[in-house]
Tab-separated table of C-alpha atoms in Angstrom:
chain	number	residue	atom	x	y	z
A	2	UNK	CA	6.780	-26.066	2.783
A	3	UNK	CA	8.502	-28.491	0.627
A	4	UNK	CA	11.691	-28.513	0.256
A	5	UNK	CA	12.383	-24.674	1.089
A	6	UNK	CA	13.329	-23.603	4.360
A	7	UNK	CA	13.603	-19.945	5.403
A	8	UNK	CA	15.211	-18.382	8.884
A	9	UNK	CA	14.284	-17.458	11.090
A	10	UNK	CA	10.592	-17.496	11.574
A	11	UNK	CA	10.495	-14.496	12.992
A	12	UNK	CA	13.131	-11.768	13.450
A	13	UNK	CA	13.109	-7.891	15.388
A	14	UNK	CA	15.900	-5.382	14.282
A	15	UNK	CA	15.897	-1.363	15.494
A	16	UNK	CA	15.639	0.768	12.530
A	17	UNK	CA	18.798	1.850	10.832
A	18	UNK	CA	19.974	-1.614	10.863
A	19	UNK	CA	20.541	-4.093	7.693
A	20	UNK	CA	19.384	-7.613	8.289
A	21	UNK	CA	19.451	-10.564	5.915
A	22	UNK	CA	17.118	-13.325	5.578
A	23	UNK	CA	18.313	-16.645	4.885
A	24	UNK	CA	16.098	-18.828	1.528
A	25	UNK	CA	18.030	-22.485	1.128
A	26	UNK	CA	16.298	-25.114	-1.594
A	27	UNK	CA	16.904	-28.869	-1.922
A	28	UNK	CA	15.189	-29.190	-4.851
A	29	UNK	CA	17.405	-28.532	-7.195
A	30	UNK	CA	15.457	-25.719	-8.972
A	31	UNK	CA	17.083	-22.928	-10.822
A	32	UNK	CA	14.820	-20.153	-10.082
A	33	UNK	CA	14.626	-18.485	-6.723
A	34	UNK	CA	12.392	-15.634	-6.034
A	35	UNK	CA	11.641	-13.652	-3.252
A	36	UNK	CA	8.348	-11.605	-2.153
A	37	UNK	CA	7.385	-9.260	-0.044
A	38	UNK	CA	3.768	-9.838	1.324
A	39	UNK	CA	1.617	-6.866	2.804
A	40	UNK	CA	-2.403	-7.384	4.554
A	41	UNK	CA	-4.189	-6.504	1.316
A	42	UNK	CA	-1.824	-5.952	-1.050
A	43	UNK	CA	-0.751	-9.787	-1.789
A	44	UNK	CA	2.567	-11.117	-3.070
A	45	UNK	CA	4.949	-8.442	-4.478
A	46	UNK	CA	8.297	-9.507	-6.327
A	47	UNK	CA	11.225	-7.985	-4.942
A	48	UNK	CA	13.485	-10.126	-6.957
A	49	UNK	CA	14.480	-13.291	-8.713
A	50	UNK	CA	17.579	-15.169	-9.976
A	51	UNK	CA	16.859	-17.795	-12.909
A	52	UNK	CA	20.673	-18.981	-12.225
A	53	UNK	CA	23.674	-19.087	-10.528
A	54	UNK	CA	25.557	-15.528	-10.643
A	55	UNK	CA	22.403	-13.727	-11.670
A	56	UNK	CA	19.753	-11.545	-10.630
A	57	UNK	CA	17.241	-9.202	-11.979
A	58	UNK	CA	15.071	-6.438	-10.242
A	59	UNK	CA	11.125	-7.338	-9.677
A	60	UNK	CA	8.811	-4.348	-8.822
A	61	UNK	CA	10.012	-3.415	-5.858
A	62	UNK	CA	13.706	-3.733	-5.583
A	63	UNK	CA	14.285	-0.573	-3.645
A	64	UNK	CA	16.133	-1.203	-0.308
A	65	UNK	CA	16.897	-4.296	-0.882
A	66	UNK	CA	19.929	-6.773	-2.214
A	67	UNK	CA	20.203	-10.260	-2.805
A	68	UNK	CA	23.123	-12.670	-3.969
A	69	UNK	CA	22.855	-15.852	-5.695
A	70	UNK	CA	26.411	-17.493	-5.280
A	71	UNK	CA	24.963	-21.404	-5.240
A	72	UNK	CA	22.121	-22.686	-6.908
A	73	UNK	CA	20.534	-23.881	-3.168
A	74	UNK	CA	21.193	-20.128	-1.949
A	75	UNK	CA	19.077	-17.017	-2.340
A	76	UNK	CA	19.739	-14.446	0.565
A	77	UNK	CA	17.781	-11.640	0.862
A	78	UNK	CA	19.630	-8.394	2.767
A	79	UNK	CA	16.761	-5.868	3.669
A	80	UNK	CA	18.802	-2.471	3.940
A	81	UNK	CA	18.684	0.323	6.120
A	82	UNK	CA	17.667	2.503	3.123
A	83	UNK	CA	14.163	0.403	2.726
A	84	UNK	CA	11.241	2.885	4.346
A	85	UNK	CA	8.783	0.164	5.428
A	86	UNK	CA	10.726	-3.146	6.318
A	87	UNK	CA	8.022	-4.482	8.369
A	88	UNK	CA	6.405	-7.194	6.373
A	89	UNK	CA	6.284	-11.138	5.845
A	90	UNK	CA	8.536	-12.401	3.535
A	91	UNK	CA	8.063	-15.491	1.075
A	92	UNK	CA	11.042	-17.557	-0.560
A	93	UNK	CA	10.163	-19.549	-3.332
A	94	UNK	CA	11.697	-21.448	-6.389
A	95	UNK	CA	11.201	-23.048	-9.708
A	96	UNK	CA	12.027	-25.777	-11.527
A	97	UNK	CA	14.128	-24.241	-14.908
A	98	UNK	CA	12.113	-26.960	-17.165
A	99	UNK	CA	8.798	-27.928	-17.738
A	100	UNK	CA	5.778	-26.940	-15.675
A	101	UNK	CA	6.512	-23.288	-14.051
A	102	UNK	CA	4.767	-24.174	-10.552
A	103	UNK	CA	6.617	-22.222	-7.983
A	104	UNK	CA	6.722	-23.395	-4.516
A	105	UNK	CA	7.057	-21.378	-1.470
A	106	UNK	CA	8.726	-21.510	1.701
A	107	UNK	CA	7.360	-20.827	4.924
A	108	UNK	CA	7.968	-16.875	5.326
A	109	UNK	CA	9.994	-14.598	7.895
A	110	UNK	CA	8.417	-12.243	9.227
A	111	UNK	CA	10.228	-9.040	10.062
A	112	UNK	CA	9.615	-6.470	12.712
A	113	UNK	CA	11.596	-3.132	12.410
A	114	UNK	CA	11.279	-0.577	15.113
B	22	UNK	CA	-1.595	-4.512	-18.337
B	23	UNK	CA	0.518	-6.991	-15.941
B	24	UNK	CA	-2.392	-6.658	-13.804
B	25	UNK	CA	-4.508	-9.679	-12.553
B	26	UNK	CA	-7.615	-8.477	-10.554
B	27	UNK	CA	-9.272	-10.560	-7.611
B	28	UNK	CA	-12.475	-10.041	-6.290
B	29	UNK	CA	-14.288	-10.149	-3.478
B	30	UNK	CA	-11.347	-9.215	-0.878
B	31	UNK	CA	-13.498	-11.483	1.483
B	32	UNK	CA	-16.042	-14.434	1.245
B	33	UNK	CA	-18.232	-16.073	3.856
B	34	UNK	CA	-19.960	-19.296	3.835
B	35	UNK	CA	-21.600	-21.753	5.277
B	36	UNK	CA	-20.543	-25.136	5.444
B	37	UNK	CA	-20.894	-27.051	2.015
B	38	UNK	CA	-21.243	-24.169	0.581
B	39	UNK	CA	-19.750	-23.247	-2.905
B	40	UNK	CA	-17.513	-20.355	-2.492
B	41	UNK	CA	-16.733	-18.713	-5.747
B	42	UNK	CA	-13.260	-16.510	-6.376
B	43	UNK	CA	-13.125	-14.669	-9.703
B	44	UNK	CA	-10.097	-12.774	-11.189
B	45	UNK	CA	-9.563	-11.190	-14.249
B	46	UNK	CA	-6.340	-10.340	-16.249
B	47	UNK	CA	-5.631	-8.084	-19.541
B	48	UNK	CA	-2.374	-9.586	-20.648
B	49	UNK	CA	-3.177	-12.001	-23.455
B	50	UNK	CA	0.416	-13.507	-23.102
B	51	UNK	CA	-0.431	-14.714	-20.106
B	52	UNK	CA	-0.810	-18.224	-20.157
B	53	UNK	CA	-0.679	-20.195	-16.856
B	54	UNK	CA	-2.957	-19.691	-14.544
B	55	UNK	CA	-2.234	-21.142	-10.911
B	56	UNK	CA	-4.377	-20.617	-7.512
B	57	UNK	CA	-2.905	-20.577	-4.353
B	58	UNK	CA	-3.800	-21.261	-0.706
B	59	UNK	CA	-2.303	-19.578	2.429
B	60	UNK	CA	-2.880	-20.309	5.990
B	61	UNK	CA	-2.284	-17.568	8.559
B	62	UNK	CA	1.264	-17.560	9.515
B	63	UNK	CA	2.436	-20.023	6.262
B	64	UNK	CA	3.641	-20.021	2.839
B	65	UNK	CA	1.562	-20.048	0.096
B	66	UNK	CA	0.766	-23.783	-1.376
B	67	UNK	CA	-0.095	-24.486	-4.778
B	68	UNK	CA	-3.422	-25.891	-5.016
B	69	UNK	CA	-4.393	-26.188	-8.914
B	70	UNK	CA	-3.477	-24.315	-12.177
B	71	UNK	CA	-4.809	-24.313	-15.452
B	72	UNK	CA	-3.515	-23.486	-19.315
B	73	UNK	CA	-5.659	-22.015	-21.602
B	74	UNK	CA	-6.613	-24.727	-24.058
B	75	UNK	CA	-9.150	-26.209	-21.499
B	76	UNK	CA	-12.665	-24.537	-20.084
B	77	UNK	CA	-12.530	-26.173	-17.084
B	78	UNK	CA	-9.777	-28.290	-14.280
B	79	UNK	CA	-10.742	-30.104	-11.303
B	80	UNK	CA	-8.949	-31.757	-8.258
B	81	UNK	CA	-11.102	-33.103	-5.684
B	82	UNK	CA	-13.426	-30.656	-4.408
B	83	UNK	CA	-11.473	-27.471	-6.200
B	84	UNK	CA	-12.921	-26.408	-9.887
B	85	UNK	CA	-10.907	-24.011	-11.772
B	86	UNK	CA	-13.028	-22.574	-14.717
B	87	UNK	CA	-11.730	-20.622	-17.459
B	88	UNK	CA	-12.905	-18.259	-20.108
B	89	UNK	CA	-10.482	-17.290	-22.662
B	90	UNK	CA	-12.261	-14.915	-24.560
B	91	UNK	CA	-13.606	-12.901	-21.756
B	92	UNK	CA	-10.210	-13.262	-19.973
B	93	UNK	CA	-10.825	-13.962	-16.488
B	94	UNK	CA	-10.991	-17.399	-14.368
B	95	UNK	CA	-12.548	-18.129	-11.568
B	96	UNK	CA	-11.996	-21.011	-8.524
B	97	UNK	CA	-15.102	-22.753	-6.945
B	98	UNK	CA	-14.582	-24.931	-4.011
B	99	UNK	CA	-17.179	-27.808	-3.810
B	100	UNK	CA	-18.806	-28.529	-0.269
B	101	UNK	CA	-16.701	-26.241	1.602
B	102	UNK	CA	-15.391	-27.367	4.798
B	103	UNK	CA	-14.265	-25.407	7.807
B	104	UNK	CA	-10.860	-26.279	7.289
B	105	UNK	CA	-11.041	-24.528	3.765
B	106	UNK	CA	-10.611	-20.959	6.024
B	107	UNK	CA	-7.722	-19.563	4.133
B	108	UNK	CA	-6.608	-17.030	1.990
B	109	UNK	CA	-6.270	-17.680	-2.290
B	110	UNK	CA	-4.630	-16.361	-4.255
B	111	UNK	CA	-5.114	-16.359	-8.098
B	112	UNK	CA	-1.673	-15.643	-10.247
B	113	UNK	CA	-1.197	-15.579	-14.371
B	114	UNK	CA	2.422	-15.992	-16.340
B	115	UNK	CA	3.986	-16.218	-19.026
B	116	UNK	CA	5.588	-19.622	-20.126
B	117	UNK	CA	7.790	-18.319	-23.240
B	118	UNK	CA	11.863	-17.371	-21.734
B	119	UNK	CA	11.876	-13.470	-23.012
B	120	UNK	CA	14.712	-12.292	-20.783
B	121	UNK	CA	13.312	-10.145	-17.753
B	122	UNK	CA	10.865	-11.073	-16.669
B	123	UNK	CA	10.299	-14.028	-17.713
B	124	UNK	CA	8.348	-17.136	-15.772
B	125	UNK	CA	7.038	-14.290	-13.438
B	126	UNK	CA	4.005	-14.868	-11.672
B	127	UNK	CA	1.996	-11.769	-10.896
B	128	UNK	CA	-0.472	-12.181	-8.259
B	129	UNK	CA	-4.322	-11.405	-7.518
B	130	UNK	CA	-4.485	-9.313	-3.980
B	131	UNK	CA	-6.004	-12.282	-2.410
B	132	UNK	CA	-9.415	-13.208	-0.959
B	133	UNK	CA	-9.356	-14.430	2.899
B	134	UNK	CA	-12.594	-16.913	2.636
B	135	UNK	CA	-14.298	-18.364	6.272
B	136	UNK	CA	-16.060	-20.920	6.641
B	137	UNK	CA	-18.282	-21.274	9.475
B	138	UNK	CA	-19.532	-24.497	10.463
């Protein structure tokens, strides 16, 4: 898990409600990026931030919102308007220079009922 | 064309057996090519990557071999081990900064290998 940490492990919300998932790095990487992951359908970007104050769209941005006020930061808010919540979800960051190894945290996994 | 295919889904082998992952990509941009390895429950961990200007990279007992031309690499796992049950995950990207976009890893849909003693 490195130096990521994600919270909670796991978390239940009723439908209709937002919830926000908490992505904090130590390493001192400027890229965050977070993932939705699916049984079969592997890791799918939601999105990513190469720096402070700045955030771009992966493939499936729909129904969700993120912020990026500090560089250790990266919250992901899964809205109300998102049709299938119910997934694991993977933090991860990168290093802005030299090798582009990304390194994940260890996931939340949301329940929406 | 951002694709990068993985097959099989699933793998099963015995013991010290040589499981072998393939995946296959259409982007000739791409140019880093890092495996993964994900325990039930975890995060994925990096386990080896490799650029294009070599054929093959090992690390221990994990091979990475890769053929440029025909634009697909594949991951072999030496004497397999019980421990080895996961799921990998093959990725390609992009190392040049083109705005959005750029750095991103897309991902193979994973294989989930066992390995039964």
């Amino acid at each position: 898990d490195g130096g990521i940490t994600q919270s909670p492990k796991y978390l239940f919300r009723k439908e209709g409600q937002n919830v926000t998932l908490s992505c904090e790095q130590n390493l001192n990487h400027d890229a965050m990026y977070w993932y939705r992951q699916d049984p079969g359908q592997g890791l799918r970007l939601i999105y990513y931030s190469q720096i402070v104050n700045d955030f771009q769209k992966g493939d499936i941005a729909e129904g969700y919102s993120v912020s990026r006020e500090k560089k250790e930061s990266f919250p992901l808010t899964v809205t109300s308007a998102q049709k299938n919540p119910t997934a694991f979800y993977l933090c991860a960051s990168r290093s802005g220079t030299g090798p582009y190894e990304q390194y994940f945290g260890p996931g939340t996994r949301l329940t929406v009922t | 064309q951002q694709q990068v295919k993985q097959s099989p889904q699933s793998l099963i082998v015995q013991k010290g057996g040589i499981p072998i992952i393939n995946c296959a990509y259409e982007n000739t941009a791409f140019d880093y090519f890092p495996w993964y390895q994900q325990f039930p429950g975890k995060g994925p961990a990096l386990l080896i990557a490799i650029r294009p200007d070599v054929s093959e990279k090992k690390e221990g007992r994990f091979t990475i071999s890769f053929n440029k031309s025909a634009k697909q690499f594949s991951l072999h796992i030496m004497d397999s081990q019980p421990g080895d049950s996961a799921t990998y995950f093959c990725a390609a990207s992009t190392h040049s900064y083109s705005g959005a976009g750029s750095y991103q890893l897309t991902f193979g849909k994973g294989t989930k290998l066992s390995v039964i003693p």
